[in-house]
XYZ file of C-alpha atoms in Angstrom:
583
model
C -0.127 0.222 0.050
C 2.785 1.992 0.779
C 4.858 1.721 -2.184
C 1.238 2.235 -4.720
C 1.041 5.582 -2.733
C 4.180 6.652 -3.566
C 4.118 5.576 -7.215
C 1.061 7.619 -7.268
C 2.915 10.543 -5.667
C 5.084 10.584 -8.214
C 2.419 10.262 -11.015
C 0.847 13.278 -9.598
C 4.164 15.388 -9.631
C 5.275 13.999 -13.402
C 1.502 15.452 -13.888
C 2.417 18.989 -12.523
C 5.199 19.111 -15.203
C 3.399 17.325 -17.974
C 0.716 19.903 -17.680
C 3.279 22.669 -18.559
C 2.732 24.481 -21.772
C 4.293 22.534 -25.086
C 5.317 24.090 -28.346
C 1.954 24.823 -30.279
C 1.579 24.749 -33.630
C -1.736 25.232 -35.956
C -2.302 25.238 -38.966
C -5.080 27.244 -41.116
C -8.727 27.345 -39.795
C -7.710 25.987 -36.651
C -9.395 26.635 -33.868
C -7.462 29.147 -31.272
C -8.647 29.161 -27.728
C -9.300 32.478 -25.977
C -9.085 31.336 -22.190
C -10.282 33.836 -19.624
C -8.967 34.080 -16.285
C -9.234 36.735 -13.360
C -10.073 40.192 -12.686
C -9.443 42.059 -9.849
C -8.475 45.843 -8.351
C -4.988 46.821 -9.918
C -3.462 47.828 -7.093
C -4.186 44.740 -5.201
C -2.174 41.959 -7.318
C -3.322 38.987 -4.748
C -7.189 40.119 -4.416
C -8.409 38.505 -7.454
C -11.597 37.322 -8.844
C -12.780 34.812 -11.486
C -13.432 36.713 -14.605
C -17.238 35.880 -14.821
C -17.625 37.560 -11.346
C -17.924 40.391 -13.520
C -21.295 40.594 -15.039
C -20.236 39.609 -18.311
C -22.147 36.579 -20.485
C -20.782 33.785 -20.101
C -20.936 30.219 -22.445
C -22.558 27.536 -20.654
C -20.094 24.811 -21.923
C -16.514 26.698 -20.942
C -14.099 24.110 -20.116
C -11.881 24.655 -17.431
C -7.987 24.129 -17.879
C -6.061 22.421 -15.596
C -2.483 24.120 -15.980
C -0.615 22.323 -13.062
C -0.105 22.865 -9.480
C 1.740 25.991 -9.514
C -1.235 27.423 -11.751
C -3.837 26.608 -9.313
C -1.471 28.074 -6.174
C -1.082 30.981 -8.155
C -4.147 31.890 -8.344
C -5.504 30.961 -11.999
C -8.532 30.058 -12.907
C -8.658 29.400 -16.914
C -12.098 29.481 -18.283
C -12.427 28.733 -22.504
C -14.553 31.730 -23.420
C -15.920 29.843 -26.412
C -15.288 32.709 -28.911
C -14.964 31.822 -32.138
C -11.127 32.255 -33.346
C -9.626 30.337 -36.446
C -5.777 30.666 -37.284
C -4.862 33.440 -39.560
C -8.588 34.222 -40.103
C -9.591 37.812 -39.834
C -12.766 38.762 -38.190
C -14.553 42.222 -38.946
C -16.887 42.308 -36.019
C -18.555 39.796 -34.543
C -21.335 39.596 -31.552
C -20.262 37.920 -28.349
C -23.751 38.254 -27.013
C -26.167 41.227 -25.816
C -25.876 41.886 -22.210
C -29.181 43.464 -20.699
C -27.772 45.857 -18.215
C -30.284 45.755 -14.559
C -29.586 47.361 -11.123
C -27.544 44.839 -10.190
C -25.346 44.368 -12.982
C -24.973 47.980 -13.163
C -23.788 48.309 -9.458
C -21.289 45.665 -10.002
C -20.200 47.354 -13.473
C -19.877 50.780 -11.379
C -18.130 48.987 -8.683
C -15.241 47.544 -10.545
C -14.966 50.603 -12.254
C -14.075 52.761 -9.314
C -11.913 50.378 -8.322
C -9.511 50.247 -11.577
C -10.367 46.462 -11.940
C -8.367 45.044 -14.904
C -8.533 41.314 -16.405
C -6.550 38.601 -17.589
C -6.737 36.887 -20.582
C -4.752 33.947 -22.204
C -3.998 33.068 -25.641
C -1.314 30.086 -26.273
C -0.402 30.799 -23.223
C 0.619 34.236 -23.980
C -1.190 37.302 -21.457
C -3.579 39.611 -22.520
C -4.398 42.401 -19.776
C -7.403 45.132 -20.287
C -9.514 47.442 -17.952
C -13.530 46.787 -17.472
C -14.014 50.813 -18.216
C -13.388 54.492 -16.597
C -15.690 57.227 -15.187
C -15.585 60.416 -16.811
C -17.508 64.095 -15.655
C -20.452 65.087 -17.764
C -21.506 68.258 -18.288
C -23.666 69.068 -14.835
C -20.295 67.562 -12.880
C -22.084 63.596 -12.295
C -19.695 60.957 -13.012
C -20.401 59.009 -15.957
C -19.608 55.333 -15.793
C -18.644 53.905 -19.082
C -17.598 49.983 -20.325
C -15.898 48.847 -23.231
C -17.990 46.578 -25.428
C -15.318 46.037 -28.092
C -12.191 43.653 -27.971
C -9.836 44.430 -30.724
C -7.554 41.322 -30.719
C -4.178 41.758 -33.043
C -2.242 38.744 -33.689
C 1.372 38.162 -34.755
C 2.549 34.769 -36.452
C 5.147 33.681 -37.649
C 4.386 30.692 -39.972
C 1.776 28.053 -37.932
C 3.253 29.553 -34.284
C 1.839 32.448 -32.272
C 3.612 35.410 -31.499
C 2.054 37.863 -29.568
C -1.672 39.055 -29.157
C -2.567 42.726 -28.391
C -5.545 43.783 -26.817
C -7.678 47.139 -27.671
C -10.582 47.881 -25.992
C -13.002 50.125 -27.715
C -16.559 51.366 -28.230
C -17.716 53.079 -25.008
C -21.201 52.605 -23.770
C -22.561 54.658 -20.224
C -23.983 52.381 -17.441
C -28.037 52.952 -17.774
C -30.495 50.724 -16.503
C -32.641 48.344 -18.929
C -29.915 49.559 -22.150
C -28.990 46.626 -23.926
C -25.227 46.419 -24.877
C -23.692 44.733 -27.808
C -20.684 43.065 -26.755
C -18.450 42.155 -29.434
C -15.047 41.285 -30.898
C -12.733 41.460 -34.230
C -9.513 39.549 -35.203
C -6.300 40.990 -37.137
C -3.962 38.649 -38.031
C -0.358 40.182 -39.085
C 2.779 38.132 -40.349
C 6.135 38.770 -38.311
C 9.631 37.204 -38.811
C 9.895 37.504 -34.764
C 10.967 33.721 -33.735
C 9.125 31.830 -31.406
C 12.021 31.653 -29.052
C 11.688 35.415 -28.806
C 7.972 35.886 -28.501
C 8.201 36.222 -24.531
C 10.647 39.327 -24.762
C 7.802 41.842 -25.228
C 6.824 41.287 -21.534
C 10.154 41.558 -19.989
C 11.448 45.444 -18.816
C 14.879 45.402 -19.643
C 15.340 48.717 -18.490
C 13.730 48.462 -15.439
C 15.883 45.173 -14.199
C 19.274 45.457 -16.432
C 19.608 49.004 -15.929
C 22.753 50.476 -14.201
C 21.827 50.795 -10.672
C 21.288 46.638 -10.895
C 24.651 46.457 -11.906
C 25.926 48.847 -9.638
C 24.304 47.382 -6.680
C 25.492 43.825 -7.885
C 29.069 44.920 -8.025
C 28.489 46.966 -4.876
C 27.938 43.519 -2.987
C 30.656 41.636 -4.688
C 32.989 44.105 -3.343
C 31.564 44.167 0.121
C 32.545 40.097 -0.160
C 35.845 40.874 -1.022
C 36.616 43.514 1.699
C 34.591 41.497 4.456
C 36.468 38.572 3.718
C 39.645 40.104 3.614
C 38.932 42.023 6.682
C 37.880 38.545 8.500
C 40.762 36.708 7.364
C 43.340 39.661 8.405
C 42.044 40.296 11.568
C 41.170 36.731 13.006
C 44.297 34.985 11.568
C 46.542 37.677 12.886
C 44.757 37.120 16.302
C 45.085 33.411 16.539
C 48.167 33.434 15.003
C 49.212 35.162 17.978
C 47.083 33.011 20.455
C 48.792 29.974 18.583
C 52.532 30.675 19.069
C 51.703 31.581 22.954
C 50.363 28.103 23.220
C 53.047 26.923 21.620
C 55.775 27.822 23.754
C 56.931 25.273 25.417
C 60.486 26.167 27.252
C 59.466 29.544 28.533
C 60.335 30.308 31.647
C 58.485 30.476 35.001
C 57.982 34.294 34.970
C 56.845 34.155 31.314
C 54.778 31.307 31.942
C 53.478 32.890 34.865
C 52.701 35.936 33.064
C 50.800 33.698 30.322
C 48.864 32.436 32.749
C 47.536 35.602 34.392
C 47.115 37.279 30.936
C 45.347 34.479 29.012
C 41.602 34.950 28.492
C 38.917 35.165 25.935
C 38.278 31.872 23.805
C 41.087 29.797 25.229
C 39.301 29.631 28.219
C 36.214 27.528 27.131
C 37.596 24.776 25.411
C 35.840 22.900 28.082
C 32.666 23.994 27.327
C 32.591 25.075 23.442
C 31.200 21.724 22.420
C 28.297 21.494 24.998
C 25.213 20.161 23.576
C 23.307 23.407 23.381
C 19.714 23.537 24.754
C 16.210 22.529 23.065
C 19.090 20.453 20.719
C 15.852 18.983 18.620
C 14.959 22.134 18.017
C 17.829 23.433 16.821
C 18.873 20.098 14.678
C 15.593 20.814 12.892
C 16.195 24.402 11.384
C 19.753 23.794 10.531
C 18.686 20.464 8.710
C 15.988 22.503 7.113
C 18.474 25.413 6.584
C 20.265 22.918 4.519
C 17.672 21.747 2.726
C 16.318 25.678 1.659
C 19.954 26.525 0.972
C 20.219 23.782 -1.779
C 16.169 24.129 -3.099
C 17.135 27.626 -3.796
C 20.117 26.977 -5.785
C 18.216 24.003 -7.427
C 15.127 26.705 -8.204
C 17.431 29.693 -9.239
C 19.624 27.347 -11.972
C 16.378 25.373 -12.844
C 14.638 29.328 -13.625
C 17.667 30.466 -15.301
C 18.214 27.083 -17.986
C 15.010 26.613 -18.438
C 13.249 30.214 -18.592
C 10.320 29.430 -15.970
C 8.825 33.052 -16.540
C 7.174 32.561 -19.558
C 5.352 29.395 -18.460
C 2.644 30.034 -15.678
C 3.095 28.514 -12.152
C 6.279 26.731 -13.344
C 8.175 28.160 -10.083
C 5.435 26.912 -7.510
C 5.637 23.407 -9.380
C 9.258 23.412 -9.361
C 9.711 24.796 -5.610
C 7.517 22.396 -4.145
C 8.647 19.133 -6.123
C 12.554 19.706 -5.409
C 11.307 20.511 -2.098
C 9.854 17.155 -1.610
C 13.223 15.899 -3.442
C 15.733 17.317 -1.283
C 14.058 16.155 1.945
C 16.889 13.948 2.624
C 19.642 16.597 2.411
C 17.367 17.650 5.906
C 17.303 14.937 7.307
C 21.046 14.223 6.829
C 22.304 16.696 8.416
C 19.986 16.982 11.021
C 20.457 13.225 12.122
C 24.012 14.029 11.863
C 23.697 16.581 14.078
C 21.475 15.815 16.718
C 23.266 12.313 17.060
C 26.995 14.382 17.250
C 25.469 15.991 20.230
C 24.374 12.658 22.076
C 20.512 13.685 21.371
C 18.580 10.405 22.535
C 15.446 11.187 21.299
C 16.078 11.498 17.311
C 12.206 10.070 16.382
C 11.572 13.753 17.472
C 14.478 15.186 16.011
C 13.388 13.690 12.818
C 9.923 14.945 12.926
C 10.581 18.655 13.753
C 12.933 18.423 10.803
C 10.201 17.241 8.429
C 7.084 19.237 9.424
C 8.701 22.259 11.032
C 8.627 24.639 8.003
C 5.649 23.336 5.869
C 3.426 23.312 8.909
C 4.183 26.643 9.402
C 4.185 27.839 6.103
C 0.389 25.538 6.405
C -0.260 27.562 9.115
C 0.066 30.714 7.482
C -1.843 29.279 4.908
C -4.897 27.941 6.382
C -5.097 31.853 7.821
C -4.912 33.306 4.436
C -7.179 30.589 2.515
C -10.188 31.038 5.193
C -9.911 35.146 4.223
C -9.575 34.491 0.386
C -12.963 32.200 1.199
C -14.707 34.742 2.836
C -14.614 37.078 -0.062
C -14.890 34.598 -2.890
C -11.440 35.255 -4.019
C -10.181 32.853 -7.076
C -6.798 32.988 -4.914
C -7.848 30.574 -2.121
C -6.868 27.203 -2.855
C -9.066 24.468 -3.257
C -9.496 20.892 -1.118
C -8.131 19.011 -3.783
C -5.182 20.732 -4.783
C -4.210 21.041 -0.601
C -4.801 17.057 -0.861
C -2.047 17.140 -3.653
C 0.090 18.817 -1.828
C 0.076 16.633 1.475
C 0.554 13.308 -0.275
C 3.345 14.628 -1.964
C 4.755 16.000 1.634
C 3.424 12.570 3.328
C 4.590 10.026 0.962
C 7.676 11.830 -0.641
C 9.226 14.565 1.817
C 8.673 12.530 5.110
C 10.146 8.975 3.997
C 13.060 11.054 2.037
C 13.763 12.873 5.472
C 13.568 9.376 7.802
C 15.911 7.865 5.123
C 17.913 10.877 5.642
C 17.959 11.028 9.375
C 18.768 7.140 9.467
C 21.848 8.001 7.036
C 22.961 10.804 8.769
C 22.897 9.410 11.932
C 25.070 6.236 10.853
C 27.465 8.269 8.597
C 28.143 11.304 10.417
C 27.238 10.973 13.868
C 29.676 9.810 15.555
C 31.099 12.419 17.893
C 34.131 13.848 16.915
C 34.915 16.888 19.172
C 38.473 18.131 19.576
C 37.951 18.933 23.015
C 36.519 16.862 25.752
C 33.429 18.587 27.673
C 34.176 18.811 31.146
C 31.695 17.752 33.479
C 30.676 21.132 35.580
C 29.845 24.139 33.163
C 32.104 26.862 33.490
C 30.660 30.084 34.841
C 30.083 33.110 32.115
C 31.143 36.451 33.623
C 29.422 40.051 32.835
C 30.764 41.914 29.832
C 29.687 44.872 28.114
C 26.302 45.006 26.653
C 27.452 45.001 22.925
C 28.833 41.585 23.339
C 26.050 39.754 24.793
C 24.596 37.478 22.540
C 21.275 39.321 21.783
C 23.164 42.042 20.628
C 25.236 40.399 18.596
C 22.286 38.254 16.694
C 20.466 41.911 16.126
C 23.509 43.211 14.606
C 24.909 40.118 12.580
C 22.095 40.690 10.042
C 22.865 43.873 8.762
C 25.417 43.153 6.970
C 23.563 40.136 4.857
C 20.601 41.987 4.426
C 22.717 45.111 2.768
C 24.136 42.668 0.667
C 20.803 41.890 -1.162
C 18.878 45.171 -0.057
C 18.162 46.288 -3.518
C 17.898 42.936 -5.098
C 15.005 42.780 -2.856
C 13.571 45.607 -4.956
C 13.420 44.376 -7.752
C 12.050 40.951 -6.391
C 9.087 42.796 -4.634
C 8.018 44.806 -7.520
C 7.931 41.464 -9.737
C 5.600 39.359 -7.209
C 3.718 42.706 -6.266
C 3.035 44.606 -9.411
C 1.198 43.390 -12.652
C 2.860 42.232 -15.435
C 6.362 42.911 -14.251
C 8.149 39.462 -14.531
C 11.506 38.685 -12.409
C 13.890 37.089 -15.538
C 17.554 38.066 -14.266
C 18.151 34.852 -12.472
C 21.823 35.396 -13.001
C 21.617 38.451 -10.803
C 19.925 36.355 -8.300
C 22.820 33.582 -8.040
C 25.327 35.999 -8.084
C 23.659 37.911 -5.030
C 22.620 34.607 -2.968
C 26.095 33.327 -3.651
C 27.374 36.654 -2.127
C 24.569 36.339 0.420
C 25.971 32.852 1.684
C 29.719 34.338 1.997
C 29.049 37.415 3.999
C 26.539 35.229 6.292
C 29.313 32.790 7.025
C 31.573 35.999 7.437
C 29.878 38.377 9.621
C 28.510 34.827 11.925
C 32.377 33.847 12.268
C 33.080 37.439 13.679
C 30.519 37.399 16.089
C 30.963 33.920 17.306
C 34.646 35.473 17.736
C 33.650 37.737 20.189
C 30.944 35.615 21.743
C 33.738 33.322 22.611
C 36.594 36.231 23.263
C 33.808 37.102 25.877
C 34.182 33.704 27.699
C 30.750 32.939 26.709
C 30.330 29.153 24.820
C 26.850 29.673 24.073
C 27.084 29.496 20.065
C 25.456 27.643 18.821
C 22.198 29.730 19.025
C 23.656 32.756 19.045
C 25.707 31.596 15.382
C 22.290 31.001 14.108
C 19.908 34.099 15.057
C 22.888 36.561 14.060
C 22.457 35.131 10.767
C 18.761 34.431 10.875
C 18.580 37.900 12.157
C 18.410 39.033 7.956
C 15.222 37.882 7.952
C 13.820 40.440 10.527
C 15.556 43.526 8.735
C 13.793 41.512 4.885
C 10.467 42.024 6.894
C 10.874 45.414 7.924
C 11.763 46.781 4.335
C 8.677 44.769 3.166
C 6.549 47.287 5.645
C 8.396 50.244 4.278
C 7.954 48.533 0.645
C 3.972 48.058 1.049
C 3.683 52.173 2.489
C 5.587 53.650 0.123
C 5.908 51.944 -2.987
C 2.520 50.352 -3.195
C -1.404 51.691 -3.051
C -2.583 48.003 -1.566
C -5.059 47.878 0.649
C -8.295 46.119 1.982
C -8.217 43.008 4.629
C -7.594 40.132 2.047
C -4.805 41.973 0.095
C -2.938 43.380 3.421
C -3.206 40.078 4.512
C -2.196 38.226 2.076
C 0.960 40.602 1.404
C 2.166 40.090 5.007
C 1.152 36.464 5.283
C 3.324 35.588 1.968
C 6.325 37.856 2.853
C 5.950 36.261 6.768
C 6.795 32.982 4.656
C 9.187 34.272 2.613
C 11.218 35.746 5.796
C 10.617 32.596 7.852
C 12.493 30.558 5.204
C 14.771 33.196 4.809
C 15.866 32.918 8.357
C 15.906 29.618 8.241
C 18.539 29.055 5.926
C 20.697 32.233 7.036
C 20.618 30.477 10.322
C 21.623 27.433 9.249
C 24.379 29.051 6.943
C 25.644 30.913 9.874
C 25.499 27.725 12.389
C 27.227 25.766 9.977
C 29.723 28.325 8.906
C 30.850 28.862 12.993
C 30.734 25.149 13.580
C 33.827 24.955 10.773
C 35.308 27.674 12.538
C 35.222 26.480 15.729
C 36.336 23.065 15.266
C 39.392 24.474 13.179
C 40.872 26.925 16.006
C 40.143 24.167 18.778
C 41.458 21.776 16.516
C 44.942 23.356 16.705
C 45.061 23.704 20.668
C 46.040 21.306 23.045
C 42.789 20.678 25.214
C 42.936 19.567 28.722
């Protein structure tokens, strides 16, 4: 039964990929489907409703299109408009239907116009956008609402392939009760020499993403890495060299030895406690394992998006993220299991369950709240029950077993304690230090430089995710910024850990994690600034989606950076204490 469920899950995953659009070719007079998708306020990208929530006439037999798991999670609901369009056949003017206006329809149209409602269509997987209507003052100063009743569709083709689609809205008619509106459309076909591979270029904002500021920000981040790594190497290696030299002296006279004992302080004094198991070991193992998985996941998704040009396909990034998350669960289990076992953890099943469920269940809790709000508003951003079941099946029969397998392998292959120094039976008392050497201060300050290295890229990511018609496609930039973030995080965490140990505080594990994870705090603060300064979003639905999705994103960033910071500090500590003589 278990293997049957696994087979079913793999089949579902494969079907998600197979649902992605394939190369479409047409013969003359072949039917071309115009899919209607969603509508909503222009300033609220996530407040979306079905296109037919507006009082447009609808065909009774309009089929829904299953576009894959990522498309559904992205809030898309494609319905066949049943508008008759033939390949290479012009249509001068043809009626779609006659729409009779009553008080209810007029009220819905007016609400949509007052809130700047836009709608989205798709033809051959190319997006098309338009607005419902507009308001203008008449001669007596009253506001008049008008709707567009004619859709002019202009299509460019190259041989047997559709290259671009443009929608022009024409023939404005005022909203008057009892009036019948003739909803019409026309189609014009134009040949072009643009290749099929280049057809999506018209949707890419080259100036926005590839301007001098973007290049300068990446260059500035790289220079920060060079400076920071050089500074860390120079300061720490010079300091540690002096410490090692003092430890290496064996034939000093008694006076020198006494002076060294008196002067000896700092990180060397905690060698008997530095490898003491931390508090909440199971939780630390879970977040470090999950962070290692997320780091691998982000790298895989960026590379897949770069080489696969996933910005051309609806929901492809989300589908890839979910599938890669499930398949990389082995990494989280391996890292978590090894860390837990090396620190003499006894309840490894608890660690395994935390590792497999912590991040998914945090996201599920946030998503449940957002989904409840979306259902209350009747938005198509609400995730259907069937999709929730599919995601749960992927987690239960792919992610969870792989995490269990990784935990078992990690405990057996890398779970043997190998600390350079023996842990003393009695913990050493930690002396009081100045305020800036406290773990809380080090944790807060530690996230500043990693955030500074990704600050500019955050603006482009937020702009593409929270703005219409802006597709993020510069994954080469994103890869560079991600590498910069990893290096800066490791360097900053090493410095913070070194100063913490120098203050004779050996509780470095959680401090190293939080000093890197605090990057997410600054990202969330930036998100608050972006919401108020760069957007015009409003309403409970959009506000909850903005801060809810941002919270999910920041949780992932915090766990990822925290794990990277911990692993970097762990290697650093093993390196320096491996070169001294422990009692």
